[in-house]
mmCIF file of C-alpha atoms and ligand atoms in Angstrom:
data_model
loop_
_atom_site.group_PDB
_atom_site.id
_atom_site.type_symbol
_atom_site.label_atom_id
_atom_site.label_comp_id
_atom_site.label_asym_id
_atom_site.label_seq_id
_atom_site.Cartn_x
_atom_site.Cartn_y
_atom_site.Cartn_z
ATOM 1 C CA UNK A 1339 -11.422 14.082 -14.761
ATOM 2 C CA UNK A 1340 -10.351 10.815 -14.908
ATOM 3 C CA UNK A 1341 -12.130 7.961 -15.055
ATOM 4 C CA UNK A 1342 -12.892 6.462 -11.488
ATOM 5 C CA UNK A 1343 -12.206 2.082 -11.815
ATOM 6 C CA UNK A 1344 -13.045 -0.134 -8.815
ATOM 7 C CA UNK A 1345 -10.235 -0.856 -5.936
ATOM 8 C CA UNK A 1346 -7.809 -3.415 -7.224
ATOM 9 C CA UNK A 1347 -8.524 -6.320 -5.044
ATOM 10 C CA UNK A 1348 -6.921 -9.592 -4.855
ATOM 11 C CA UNK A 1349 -7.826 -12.846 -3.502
ATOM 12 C CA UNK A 1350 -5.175 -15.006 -1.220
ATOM 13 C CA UNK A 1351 -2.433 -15.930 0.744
ATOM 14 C CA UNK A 1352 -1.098 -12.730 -0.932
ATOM 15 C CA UNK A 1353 -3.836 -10.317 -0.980
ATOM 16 C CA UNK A 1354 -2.537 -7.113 -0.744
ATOM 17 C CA UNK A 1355 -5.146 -4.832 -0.469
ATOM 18 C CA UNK A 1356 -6.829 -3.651 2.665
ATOM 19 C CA UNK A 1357 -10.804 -4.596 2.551
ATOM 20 C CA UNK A 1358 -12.756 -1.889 1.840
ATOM 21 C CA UNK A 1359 -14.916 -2.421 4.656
ATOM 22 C CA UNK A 1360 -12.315 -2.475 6.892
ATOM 23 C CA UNK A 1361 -11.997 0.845 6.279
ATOM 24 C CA UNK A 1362 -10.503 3.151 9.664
ATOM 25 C CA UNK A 1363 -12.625 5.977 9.012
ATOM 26 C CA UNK A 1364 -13.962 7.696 12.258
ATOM 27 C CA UNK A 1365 -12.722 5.196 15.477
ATOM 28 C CA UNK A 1366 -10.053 6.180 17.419
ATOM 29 C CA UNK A 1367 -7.882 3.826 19.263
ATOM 30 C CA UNK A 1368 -7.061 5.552 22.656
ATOM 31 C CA UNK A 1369 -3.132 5.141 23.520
ATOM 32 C CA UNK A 1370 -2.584 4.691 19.772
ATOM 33 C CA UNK A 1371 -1.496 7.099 16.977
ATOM 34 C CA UNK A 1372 -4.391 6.475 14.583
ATOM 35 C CA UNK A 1373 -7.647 6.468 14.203
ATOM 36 C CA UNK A 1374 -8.356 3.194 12.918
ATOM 37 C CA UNK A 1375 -9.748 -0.378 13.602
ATOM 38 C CA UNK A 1376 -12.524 -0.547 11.013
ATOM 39 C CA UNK A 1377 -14.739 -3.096 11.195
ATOM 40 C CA UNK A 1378 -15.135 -6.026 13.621
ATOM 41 C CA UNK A 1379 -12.346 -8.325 14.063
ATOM 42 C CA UNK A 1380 -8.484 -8.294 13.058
ATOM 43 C CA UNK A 1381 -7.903 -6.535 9.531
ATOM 44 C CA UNK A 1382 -5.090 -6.533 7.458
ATOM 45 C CA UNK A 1383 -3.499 -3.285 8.783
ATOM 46 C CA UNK A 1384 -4.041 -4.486 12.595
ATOM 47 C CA UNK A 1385 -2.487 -7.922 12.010
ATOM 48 C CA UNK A 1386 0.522 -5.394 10.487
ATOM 49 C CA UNK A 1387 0.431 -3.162 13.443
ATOM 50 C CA UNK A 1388 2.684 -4.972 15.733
ATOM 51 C CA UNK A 1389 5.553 -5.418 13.311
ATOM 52 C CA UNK A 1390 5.408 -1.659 11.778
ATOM 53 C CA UNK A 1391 8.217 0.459 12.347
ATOM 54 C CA UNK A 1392 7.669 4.005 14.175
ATOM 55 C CA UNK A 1393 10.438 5.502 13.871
ATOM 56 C CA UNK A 1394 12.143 7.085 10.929
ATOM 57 C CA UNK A 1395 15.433 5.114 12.247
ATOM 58 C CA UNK A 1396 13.314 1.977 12.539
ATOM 59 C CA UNK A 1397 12.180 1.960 8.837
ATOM 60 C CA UNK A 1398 14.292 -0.256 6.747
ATOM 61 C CA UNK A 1399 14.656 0.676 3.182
ATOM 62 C CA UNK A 1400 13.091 3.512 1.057
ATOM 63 C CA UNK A 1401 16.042 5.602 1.487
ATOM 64 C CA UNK A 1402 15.854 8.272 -0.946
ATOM 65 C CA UNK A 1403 11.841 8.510 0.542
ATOM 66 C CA UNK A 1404 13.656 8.448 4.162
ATOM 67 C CA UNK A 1405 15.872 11.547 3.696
ATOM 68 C CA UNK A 1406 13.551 13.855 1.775
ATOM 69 C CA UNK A 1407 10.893 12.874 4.619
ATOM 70 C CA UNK A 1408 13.474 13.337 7.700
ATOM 71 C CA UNK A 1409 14.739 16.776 6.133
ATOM 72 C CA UNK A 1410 10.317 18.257 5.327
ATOM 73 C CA UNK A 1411 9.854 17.233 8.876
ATOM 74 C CA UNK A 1412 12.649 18.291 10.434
ATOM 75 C CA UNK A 1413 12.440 22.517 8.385
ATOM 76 C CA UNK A 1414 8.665 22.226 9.775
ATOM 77 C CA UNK A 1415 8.878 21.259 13.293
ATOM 78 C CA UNK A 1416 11.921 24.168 13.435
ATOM 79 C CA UNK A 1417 8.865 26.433 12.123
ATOM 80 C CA UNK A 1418 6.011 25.348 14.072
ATOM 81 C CA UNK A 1419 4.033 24.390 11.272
ATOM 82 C CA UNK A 1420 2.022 22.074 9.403
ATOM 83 C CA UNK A 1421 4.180 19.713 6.819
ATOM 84 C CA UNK A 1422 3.238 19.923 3.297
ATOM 85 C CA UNK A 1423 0.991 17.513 2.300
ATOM 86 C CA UNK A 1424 2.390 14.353 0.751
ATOM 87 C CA UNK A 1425 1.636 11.732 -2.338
ATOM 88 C CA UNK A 1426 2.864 7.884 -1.183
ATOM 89 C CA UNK A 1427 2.156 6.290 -4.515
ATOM 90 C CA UNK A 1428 3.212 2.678 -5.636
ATOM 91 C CA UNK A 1429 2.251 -0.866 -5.623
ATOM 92 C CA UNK A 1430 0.557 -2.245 -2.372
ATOM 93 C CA UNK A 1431 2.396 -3.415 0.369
ATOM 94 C CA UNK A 1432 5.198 -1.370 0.601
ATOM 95 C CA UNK A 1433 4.786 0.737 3.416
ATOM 96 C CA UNK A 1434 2.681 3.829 2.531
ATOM 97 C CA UNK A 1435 0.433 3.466 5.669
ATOM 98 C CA UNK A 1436 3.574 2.697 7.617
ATOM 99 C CA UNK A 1437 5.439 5.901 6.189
ATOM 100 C CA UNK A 1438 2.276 8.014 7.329
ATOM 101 C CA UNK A 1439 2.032 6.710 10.613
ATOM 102 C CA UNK A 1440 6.240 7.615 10.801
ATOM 103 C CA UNK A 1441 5.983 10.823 9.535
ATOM 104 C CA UNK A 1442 3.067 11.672 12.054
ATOM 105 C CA UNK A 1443 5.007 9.750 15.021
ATOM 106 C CA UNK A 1444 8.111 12.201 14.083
ATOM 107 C CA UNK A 1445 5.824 15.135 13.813
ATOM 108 C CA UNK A 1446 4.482 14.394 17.530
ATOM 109 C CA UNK A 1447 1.162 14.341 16.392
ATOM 110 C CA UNK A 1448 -2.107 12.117 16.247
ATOM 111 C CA UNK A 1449 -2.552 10.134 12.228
ATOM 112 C CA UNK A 1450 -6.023 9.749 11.581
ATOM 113 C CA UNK A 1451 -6.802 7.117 8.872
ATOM 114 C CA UNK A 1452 -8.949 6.769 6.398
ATOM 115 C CA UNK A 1453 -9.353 5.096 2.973
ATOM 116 C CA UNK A 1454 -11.018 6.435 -0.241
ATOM 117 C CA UNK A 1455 -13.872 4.385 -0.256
ATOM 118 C CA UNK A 1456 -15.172 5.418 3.465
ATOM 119 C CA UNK A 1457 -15.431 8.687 2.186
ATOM 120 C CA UNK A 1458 -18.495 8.058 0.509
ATOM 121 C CA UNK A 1459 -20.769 10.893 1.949
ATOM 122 C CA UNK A 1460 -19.524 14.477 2.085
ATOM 123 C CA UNK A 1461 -20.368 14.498 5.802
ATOM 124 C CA UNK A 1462 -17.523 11.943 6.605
ATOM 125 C CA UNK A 1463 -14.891 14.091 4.791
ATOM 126 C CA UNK A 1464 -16.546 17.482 6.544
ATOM 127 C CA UNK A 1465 -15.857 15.154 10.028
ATOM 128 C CA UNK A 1466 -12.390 14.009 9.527
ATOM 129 C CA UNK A 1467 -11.604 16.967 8.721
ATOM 130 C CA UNK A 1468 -13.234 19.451 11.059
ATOM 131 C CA UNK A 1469 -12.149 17.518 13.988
ATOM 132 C CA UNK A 1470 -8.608 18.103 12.990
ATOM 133 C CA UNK A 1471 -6.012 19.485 16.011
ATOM 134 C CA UNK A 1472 -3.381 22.342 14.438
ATOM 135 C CA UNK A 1473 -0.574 19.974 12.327
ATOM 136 C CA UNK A 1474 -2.117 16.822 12.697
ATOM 137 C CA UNK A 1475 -1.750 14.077 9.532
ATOM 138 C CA UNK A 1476 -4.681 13.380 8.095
ATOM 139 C CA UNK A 1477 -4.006 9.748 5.948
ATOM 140 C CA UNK A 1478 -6.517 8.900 3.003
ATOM 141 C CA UNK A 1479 -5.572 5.229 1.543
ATOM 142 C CA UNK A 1480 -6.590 4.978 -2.021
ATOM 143 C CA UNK A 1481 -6.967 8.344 -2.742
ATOM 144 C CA UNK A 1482 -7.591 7.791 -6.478
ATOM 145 C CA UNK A 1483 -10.845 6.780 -5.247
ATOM 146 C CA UNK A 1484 -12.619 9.987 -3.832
ATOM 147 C CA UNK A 1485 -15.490 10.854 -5.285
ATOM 148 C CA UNK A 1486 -16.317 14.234 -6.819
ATOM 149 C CA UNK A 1487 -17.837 15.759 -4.316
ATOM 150 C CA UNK A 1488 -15.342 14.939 -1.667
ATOM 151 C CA UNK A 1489 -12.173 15.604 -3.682
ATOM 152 C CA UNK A 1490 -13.536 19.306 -3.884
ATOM 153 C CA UNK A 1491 -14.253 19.568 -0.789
ATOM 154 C CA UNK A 1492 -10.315 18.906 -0.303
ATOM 155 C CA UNK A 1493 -9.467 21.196 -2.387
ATOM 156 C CA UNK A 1494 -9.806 25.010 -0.479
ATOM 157 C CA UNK A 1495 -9.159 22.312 2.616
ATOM 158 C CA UNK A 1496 -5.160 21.709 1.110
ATOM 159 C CA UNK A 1497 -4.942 24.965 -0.221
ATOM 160 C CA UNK A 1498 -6.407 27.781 2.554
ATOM 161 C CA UNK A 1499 -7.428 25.085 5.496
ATOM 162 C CA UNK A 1500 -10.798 26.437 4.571
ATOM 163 C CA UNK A 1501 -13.880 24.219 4.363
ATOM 164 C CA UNK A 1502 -16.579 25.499 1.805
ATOM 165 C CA UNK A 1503 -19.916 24.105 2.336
ATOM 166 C CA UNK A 1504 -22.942 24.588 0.831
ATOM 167 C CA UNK A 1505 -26.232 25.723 2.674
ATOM 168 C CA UNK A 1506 -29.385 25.219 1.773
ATOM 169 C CA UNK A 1507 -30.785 24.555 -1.888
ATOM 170 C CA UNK A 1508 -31.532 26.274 -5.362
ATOM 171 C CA UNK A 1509 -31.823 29.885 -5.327
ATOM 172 C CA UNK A 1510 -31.104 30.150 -1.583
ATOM 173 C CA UNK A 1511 -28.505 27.988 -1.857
ATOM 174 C CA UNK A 1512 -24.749 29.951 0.012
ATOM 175 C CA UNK A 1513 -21.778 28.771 0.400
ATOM 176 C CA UNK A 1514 -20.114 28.900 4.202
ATOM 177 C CA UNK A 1515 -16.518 29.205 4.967
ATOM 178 C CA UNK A 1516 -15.264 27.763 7.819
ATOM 179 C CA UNK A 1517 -11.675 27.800 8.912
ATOM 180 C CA UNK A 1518 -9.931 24.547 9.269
ATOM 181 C CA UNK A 1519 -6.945 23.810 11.224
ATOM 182 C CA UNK A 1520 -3.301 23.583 9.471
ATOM 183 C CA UNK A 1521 -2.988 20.118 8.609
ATOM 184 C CA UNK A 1522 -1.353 17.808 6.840
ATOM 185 C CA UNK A 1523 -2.860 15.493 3.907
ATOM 186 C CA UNK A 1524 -0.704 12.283 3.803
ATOM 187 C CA UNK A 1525 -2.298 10.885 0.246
ATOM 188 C CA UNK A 1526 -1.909 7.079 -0.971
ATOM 189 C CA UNK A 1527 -2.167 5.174 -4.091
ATOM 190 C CA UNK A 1528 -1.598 2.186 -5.941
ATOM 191 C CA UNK A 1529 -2.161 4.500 -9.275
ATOM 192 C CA UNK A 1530 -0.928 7.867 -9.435
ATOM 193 C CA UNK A 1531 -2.131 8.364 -12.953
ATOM 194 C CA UNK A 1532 -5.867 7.828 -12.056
ATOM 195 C CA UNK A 1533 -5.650 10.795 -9.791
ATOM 196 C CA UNK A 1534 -7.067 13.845 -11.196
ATOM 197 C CA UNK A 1535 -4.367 16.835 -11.929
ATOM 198 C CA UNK A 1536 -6.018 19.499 -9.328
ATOM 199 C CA UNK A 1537 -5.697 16.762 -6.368
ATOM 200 C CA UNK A 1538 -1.903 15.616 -7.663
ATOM 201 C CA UNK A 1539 -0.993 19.330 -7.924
ATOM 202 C CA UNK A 1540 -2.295 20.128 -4.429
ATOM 203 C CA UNK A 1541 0.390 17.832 -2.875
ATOM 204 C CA UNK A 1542 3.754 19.530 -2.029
ATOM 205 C CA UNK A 1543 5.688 16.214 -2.162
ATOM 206 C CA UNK A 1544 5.251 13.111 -4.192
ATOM 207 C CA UNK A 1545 7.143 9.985 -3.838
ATOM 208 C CA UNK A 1546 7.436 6.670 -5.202
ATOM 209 C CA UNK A 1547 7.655 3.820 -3.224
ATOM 210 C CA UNK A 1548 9.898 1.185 -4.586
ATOM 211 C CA UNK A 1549 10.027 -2.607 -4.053
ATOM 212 C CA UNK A 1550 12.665 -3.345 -1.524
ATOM 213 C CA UNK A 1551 16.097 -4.710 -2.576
ATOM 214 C CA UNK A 1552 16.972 -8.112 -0.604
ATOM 215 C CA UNK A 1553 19.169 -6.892 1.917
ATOM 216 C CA UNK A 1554 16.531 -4.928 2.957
ATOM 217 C CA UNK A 1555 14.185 -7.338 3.046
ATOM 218 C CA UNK A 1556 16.414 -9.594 4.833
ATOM 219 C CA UNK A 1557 16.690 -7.253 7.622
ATOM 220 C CA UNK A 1558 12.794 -7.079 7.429
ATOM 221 C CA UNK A 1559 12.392 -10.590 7.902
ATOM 222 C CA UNK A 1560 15.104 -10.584 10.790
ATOM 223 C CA UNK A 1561 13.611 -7.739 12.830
ATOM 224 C CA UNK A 1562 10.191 -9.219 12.741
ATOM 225 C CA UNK A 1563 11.613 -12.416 13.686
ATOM 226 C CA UNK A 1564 12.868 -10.888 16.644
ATOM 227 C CA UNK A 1565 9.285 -8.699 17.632
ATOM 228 C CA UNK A 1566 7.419 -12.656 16.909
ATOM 229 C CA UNK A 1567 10.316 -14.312 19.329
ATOM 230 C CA UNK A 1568 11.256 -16.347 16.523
ATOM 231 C CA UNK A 1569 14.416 -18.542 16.129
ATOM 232 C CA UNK A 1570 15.134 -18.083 12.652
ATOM 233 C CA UNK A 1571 18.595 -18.418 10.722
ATOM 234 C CA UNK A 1572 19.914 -15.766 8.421
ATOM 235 C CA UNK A 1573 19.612 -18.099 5.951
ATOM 236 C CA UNK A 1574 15.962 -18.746 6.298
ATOM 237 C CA UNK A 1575 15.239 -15.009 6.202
ATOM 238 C CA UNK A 1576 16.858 -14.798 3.252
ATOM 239 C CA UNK A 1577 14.810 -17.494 1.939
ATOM 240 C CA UNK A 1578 11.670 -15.424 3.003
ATOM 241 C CA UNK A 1579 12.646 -12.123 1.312
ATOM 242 C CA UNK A 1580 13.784 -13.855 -1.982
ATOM 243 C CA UNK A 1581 10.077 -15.027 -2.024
ATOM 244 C CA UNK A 1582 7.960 -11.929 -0.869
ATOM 245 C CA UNK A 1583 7.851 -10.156 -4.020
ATOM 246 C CA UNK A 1584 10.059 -7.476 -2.727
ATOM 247 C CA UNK A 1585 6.710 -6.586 -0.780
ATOM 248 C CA UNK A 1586 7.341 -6.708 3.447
ATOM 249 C CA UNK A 1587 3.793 -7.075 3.773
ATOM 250 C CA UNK A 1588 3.842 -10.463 1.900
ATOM 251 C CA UNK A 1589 7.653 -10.702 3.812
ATOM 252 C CA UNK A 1590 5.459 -10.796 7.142
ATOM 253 C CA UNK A 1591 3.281 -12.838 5.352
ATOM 254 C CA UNK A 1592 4.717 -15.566 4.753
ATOM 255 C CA UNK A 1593 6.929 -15.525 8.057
ATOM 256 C CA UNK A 1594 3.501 -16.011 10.124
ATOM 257 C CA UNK A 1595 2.869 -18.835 7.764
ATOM 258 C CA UNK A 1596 6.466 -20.536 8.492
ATOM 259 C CA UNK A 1597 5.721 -19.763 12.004
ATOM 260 C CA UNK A 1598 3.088 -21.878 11.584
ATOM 261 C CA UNK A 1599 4.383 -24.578 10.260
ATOM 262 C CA UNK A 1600 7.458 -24.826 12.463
ATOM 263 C CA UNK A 1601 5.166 -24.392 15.443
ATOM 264 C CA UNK A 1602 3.043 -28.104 14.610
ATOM 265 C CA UNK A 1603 6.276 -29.869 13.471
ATOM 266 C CA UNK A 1604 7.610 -28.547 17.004
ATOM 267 C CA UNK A 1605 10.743 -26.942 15.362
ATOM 268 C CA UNK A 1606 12.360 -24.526 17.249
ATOM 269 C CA UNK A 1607 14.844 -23.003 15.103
ATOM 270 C CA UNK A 1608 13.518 -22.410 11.860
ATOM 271 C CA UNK A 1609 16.166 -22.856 8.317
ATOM 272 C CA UNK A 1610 15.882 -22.628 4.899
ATOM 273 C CA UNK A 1611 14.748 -25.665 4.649
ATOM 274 C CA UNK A 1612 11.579 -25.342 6.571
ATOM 275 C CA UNK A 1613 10.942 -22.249 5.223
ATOM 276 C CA UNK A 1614 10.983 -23.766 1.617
ATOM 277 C CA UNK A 1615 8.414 -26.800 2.934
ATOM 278 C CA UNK A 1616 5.982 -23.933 4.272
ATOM 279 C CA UNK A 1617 6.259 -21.677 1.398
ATOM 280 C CA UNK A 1618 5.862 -24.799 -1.227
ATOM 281 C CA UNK A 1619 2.382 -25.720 1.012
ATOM 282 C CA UNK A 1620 0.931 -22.022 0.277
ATOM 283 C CA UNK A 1621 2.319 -22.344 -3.651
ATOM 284 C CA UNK A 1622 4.799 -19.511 -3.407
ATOM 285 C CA UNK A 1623 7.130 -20.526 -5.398
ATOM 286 C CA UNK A 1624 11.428 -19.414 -5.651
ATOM 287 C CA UNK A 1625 10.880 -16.194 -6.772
ATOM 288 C CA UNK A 1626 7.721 -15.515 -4.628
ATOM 289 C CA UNK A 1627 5.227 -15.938 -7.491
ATOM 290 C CA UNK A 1628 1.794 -17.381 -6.044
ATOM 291 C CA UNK A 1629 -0.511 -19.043 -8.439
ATOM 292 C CA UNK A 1630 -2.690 -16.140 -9.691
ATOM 293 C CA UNK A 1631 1.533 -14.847 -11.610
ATOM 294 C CA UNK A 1632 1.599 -18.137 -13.079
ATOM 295 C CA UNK A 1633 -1.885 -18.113 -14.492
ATOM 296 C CA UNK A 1634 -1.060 -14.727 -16.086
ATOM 297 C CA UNK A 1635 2.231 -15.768 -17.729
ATOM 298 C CA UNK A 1636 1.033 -19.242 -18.654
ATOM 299 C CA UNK A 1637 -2.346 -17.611 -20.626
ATOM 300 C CA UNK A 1638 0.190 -15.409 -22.022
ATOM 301 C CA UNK A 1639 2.473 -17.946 -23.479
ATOM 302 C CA UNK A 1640 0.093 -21.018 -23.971
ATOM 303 C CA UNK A 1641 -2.884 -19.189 -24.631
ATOM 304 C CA UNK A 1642 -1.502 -16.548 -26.936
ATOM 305 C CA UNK A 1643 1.967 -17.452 -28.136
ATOM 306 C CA UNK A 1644 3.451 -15.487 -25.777
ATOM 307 C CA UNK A 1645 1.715 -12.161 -26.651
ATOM 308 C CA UNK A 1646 0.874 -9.259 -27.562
ATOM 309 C CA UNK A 1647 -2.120 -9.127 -25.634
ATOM 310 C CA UNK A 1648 -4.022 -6.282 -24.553
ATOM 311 C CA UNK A 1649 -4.957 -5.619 -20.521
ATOM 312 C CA UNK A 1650 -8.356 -5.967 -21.544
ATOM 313 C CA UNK A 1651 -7.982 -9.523 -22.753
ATOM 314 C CA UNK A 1652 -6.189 -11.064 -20.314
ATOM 315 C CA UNK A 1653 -8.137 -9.398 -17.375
ATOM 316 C CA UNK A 1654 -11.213 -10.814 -18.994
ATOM 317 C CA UNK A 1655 -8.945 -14.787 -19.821
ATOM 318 C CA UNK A 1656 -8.013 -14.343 -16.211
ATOM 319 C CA UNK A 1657 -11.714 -13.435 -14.827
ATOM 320 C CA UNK A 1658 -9.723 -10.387 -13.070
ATOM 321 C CA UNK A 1659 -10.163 -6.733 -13.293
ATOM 322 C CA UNK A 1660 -7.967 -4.719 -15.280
ATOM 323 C CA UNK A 1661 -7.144 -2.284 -12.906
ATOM 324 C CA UNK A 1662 -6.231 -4.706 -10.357
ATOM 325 C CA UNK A 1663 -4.349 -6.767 -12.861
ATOM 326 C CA UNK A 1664 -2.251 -3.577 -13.694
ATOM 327 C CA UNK A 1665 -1.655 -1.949 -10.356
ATOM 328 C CA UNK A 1666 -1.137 -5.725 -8.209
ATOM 329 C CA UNK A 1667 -0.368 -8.128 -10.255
ATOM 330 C CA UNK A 1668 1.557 -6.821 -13.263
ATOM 331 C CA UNK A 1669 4.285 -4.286 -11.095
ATOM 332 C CA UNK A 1670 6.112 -7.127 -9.371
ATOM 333 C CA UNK A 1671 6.224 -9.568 -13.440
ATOM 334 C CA UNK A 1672 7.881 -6.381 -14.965
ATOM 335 C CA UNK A 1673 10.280 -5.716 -12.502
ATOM 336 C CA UNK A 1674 11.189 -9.523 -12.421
ATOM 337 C CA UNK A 1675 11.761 -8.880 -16.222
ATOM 338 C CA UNK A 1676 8.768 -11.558 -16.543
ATOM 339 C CA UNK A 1677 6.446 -9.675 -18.319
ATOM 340 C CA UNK A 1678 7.109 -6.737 -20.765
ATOM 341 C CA UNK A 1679 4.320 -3.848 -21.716
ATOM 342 C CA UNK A 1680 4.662 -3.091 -25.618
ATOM 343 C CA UNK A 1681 2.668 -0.463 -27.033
ATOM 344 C CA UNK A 1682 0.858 -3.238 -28.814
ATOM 345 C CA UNK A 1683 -0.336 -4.986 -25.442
ATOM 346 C CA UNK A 1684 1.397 -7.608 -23.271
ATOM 347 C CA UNK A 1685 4.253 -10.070 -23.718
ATOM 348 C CA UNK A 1686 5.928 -12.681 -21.457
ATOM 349 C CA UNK A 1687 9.901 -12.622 -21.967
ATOM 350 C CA UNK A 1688 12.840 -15.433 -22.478
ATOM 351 C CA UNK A 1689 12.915 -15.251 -18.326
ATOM 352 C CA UNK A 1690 9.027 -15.816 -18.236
ATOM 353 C CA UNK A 1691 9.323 -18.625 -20.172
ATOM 354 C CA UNK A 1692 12.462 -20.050 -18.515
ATOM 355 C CA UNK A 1693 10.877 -19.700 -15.266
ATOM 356 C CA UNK A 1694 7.251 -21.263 -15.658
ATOM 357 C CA UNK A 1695 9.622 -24.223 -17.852
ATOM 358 C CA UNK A 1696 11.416 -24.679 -14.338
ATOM 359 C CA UNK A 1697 7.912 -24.926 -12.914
ATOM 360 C CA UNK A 1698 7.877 -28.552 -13.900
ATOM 361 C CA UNK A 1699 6.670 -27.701 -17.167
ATOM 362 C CA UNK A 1700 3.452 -26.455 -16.524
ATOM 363 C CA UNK A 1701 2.619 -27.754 -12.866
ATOM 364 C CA UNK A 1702 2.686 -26.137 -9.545
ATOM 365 C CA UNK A 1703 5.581 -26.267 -7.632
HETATM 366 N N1 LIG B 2667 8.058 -3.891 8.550
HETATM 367 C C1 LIG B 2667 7.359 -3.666 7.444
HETATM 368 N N2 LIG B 2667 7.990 -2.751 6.674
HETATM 369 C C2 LIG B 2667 9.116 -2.394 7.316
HETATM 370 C C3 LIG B 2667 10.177 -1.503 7.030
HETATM 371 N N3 LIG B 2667 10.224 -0.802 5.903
HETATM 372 N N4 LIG B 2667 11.166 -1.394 7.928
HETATM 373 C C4 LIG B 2667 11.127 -2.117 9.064
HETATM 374 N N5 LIG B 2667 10.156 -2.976 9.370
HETATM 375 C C5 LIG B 2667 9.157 -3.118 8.510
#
């Protein structure tokens, strides 16, 4: 089995990752296709809500994830039956909830949320999924997470819709089948590799969410503009998707913050320009990284002549944890070309250096 780490979590403007206590295990929203809301008070996902996409039509980018997920749905509805269930794996921020809540909208059926780590007791798994209706999507954030227990109680549940439970203790101790209704398991992670292979084989389609090209994020940036009645030049939401880490959860982000800004200067119609003020304020700097990227690559190249350095190391330089330092912070560094994995540990690149030099040398932008 392998070895269960703690939730990468991340302080910040940026944070990407849901609180675990805002979990949206076992509250239903009436009207809405979830069950979801967590604990008291606006979290992450419900800030999110009103800018999410519900339609396959209405979800920009992701196309190769798009098609394969338009043609399942479309062969199951003709069929009547439950969709296979489905792995969403890939950095945070991308859309995973979003795609579940898409899939379930295009399915015409109810999305019931959960995350890993609300799981805890096998009688909140047993719940969820009891009170399933026939081909409803069941969505479990963090999946990596499940504890033993759970995860094999999943098991004859994504295989036979069959719950086994166990009754009573010792020598009287029987197990008791109960049938389940056909569902389907929409799965997510940040780190495919931590899940265990009887859980990753049990899922009928995996995908790999990618970070969004800048067109795409553009057209984010744009279409939220227009749901937050904002007056904002193409050139400005270009600005904002050059900075969001290819992420349109920091894309929406950091549009709330320019909102913000534009809204006590009294500027109506929001350019570049004011977009580069706000952004500047909350330390994101041209190529969206936020202070906790620079720390990284500057321990890398001041603190250990530009690497190797093993995960382990820096997590501990940084005061971070390794998981979250691999699965949050690293993805969007490598695919900048910042930061290069070696089989001897870490390195920061020519365009690492270049970039923190064009930091002023060491300071914050
Ligand atoms: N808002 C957040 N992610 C989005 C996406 N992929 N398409 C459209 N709007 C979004």
């Amino acid at each position: 089995m392998a070895p269960r780490k703690s939730a990468p979590r991340r302080s910040g403007l940026l944070d990407p990752s849901p609180d675990p206590a805002a979990s949206h295990a076992d509250e239903e929203q009436p009207g809405s296709n979830r069950a979801g809301g967590g604990a008291e008070g606006a979290t992450a996902h419900q800030r999110e809500d009103g800018l999410r996409p519900r339609r396959l039509d209405d979800y920009i980018g992701q196309a190769e994830l798009k098609q394969v997920l338009s043609i399942a749905v479309q062969a199951t509805r003709s069929r009547g039956e439950a969709l296979d269930h489905v792995l969403l794996h890939g950095p945070p921020g991308l859309g995973k909830t979003t795609m579940a809540l898409v899939v379930a909208e295009e399915l015409g059926v109810r999305c019931r949320i959960t995350s890993a780590p609300a799981l805890e007791r096998p009688r909140d798994i047993v719940g969820l999924l009891m009170n399933l209706q026939p081909r409803e999507v069941l969505f479990i954030d963090e999946i990596h997470r499940l504890n033993r227990v759970a995860e094999e109680l999943l098991y004859p549940a994504m295989e036979d819709f069959r719950l086994d439970l166990t009754v009573g203790q010792g020598s009287t101790a029987r197990t008791r089948s109960l049938p389940l209704a056909p569902f389907t398991l929409v799965g997510a992670t940040t780190r495919a590799g931590a899940l265990s292979s009887p859980l990753r084989d049990r899922f009928g389609l995996i995908q790999r969410l990618e970070f969004y090209a800048l067109d795409d994020l553009q057209a984010i940036v744009e279409r939220a503009a227009r749901l937050l009645q904002l007056d904002l030049e193409a050139a400005a939401a270009l600005e904002v998707a050059r900075r969001c880490r290819g992420t349109p959860r920091i894309a929406n982000r950091l549009l709330r913050r320019v909102r913000d800004v534009a809204a006590v200067g009294g500027q109506g119609r929001i350019g570049a320009e004011l977009v580069d003020q706000a952004l500047r304020l909350h330390r994101v700097d041209g190529r969206g990284l936020d202070a906790s990227d620079r720390r990284l690559l500057r321990l890398l190249q001041d603190g250990h002549g530009g690497g190797p350095v093993g995960l382990e190391t820096l997590a501990a330089g940084l005061g971070e944890d390794p998981a979250t330092l691999e699965a949050v912070v690293e993805p969007y560094l490598l695919q900048l070309g910042f930061l290069q994995r070696t089989p001897r540990g870490r390195v920061v690149t020519e365009a690492g250096r270049a970039h923190l030099a064009g930091c002023g040398g060491g300071a914050e932008p």
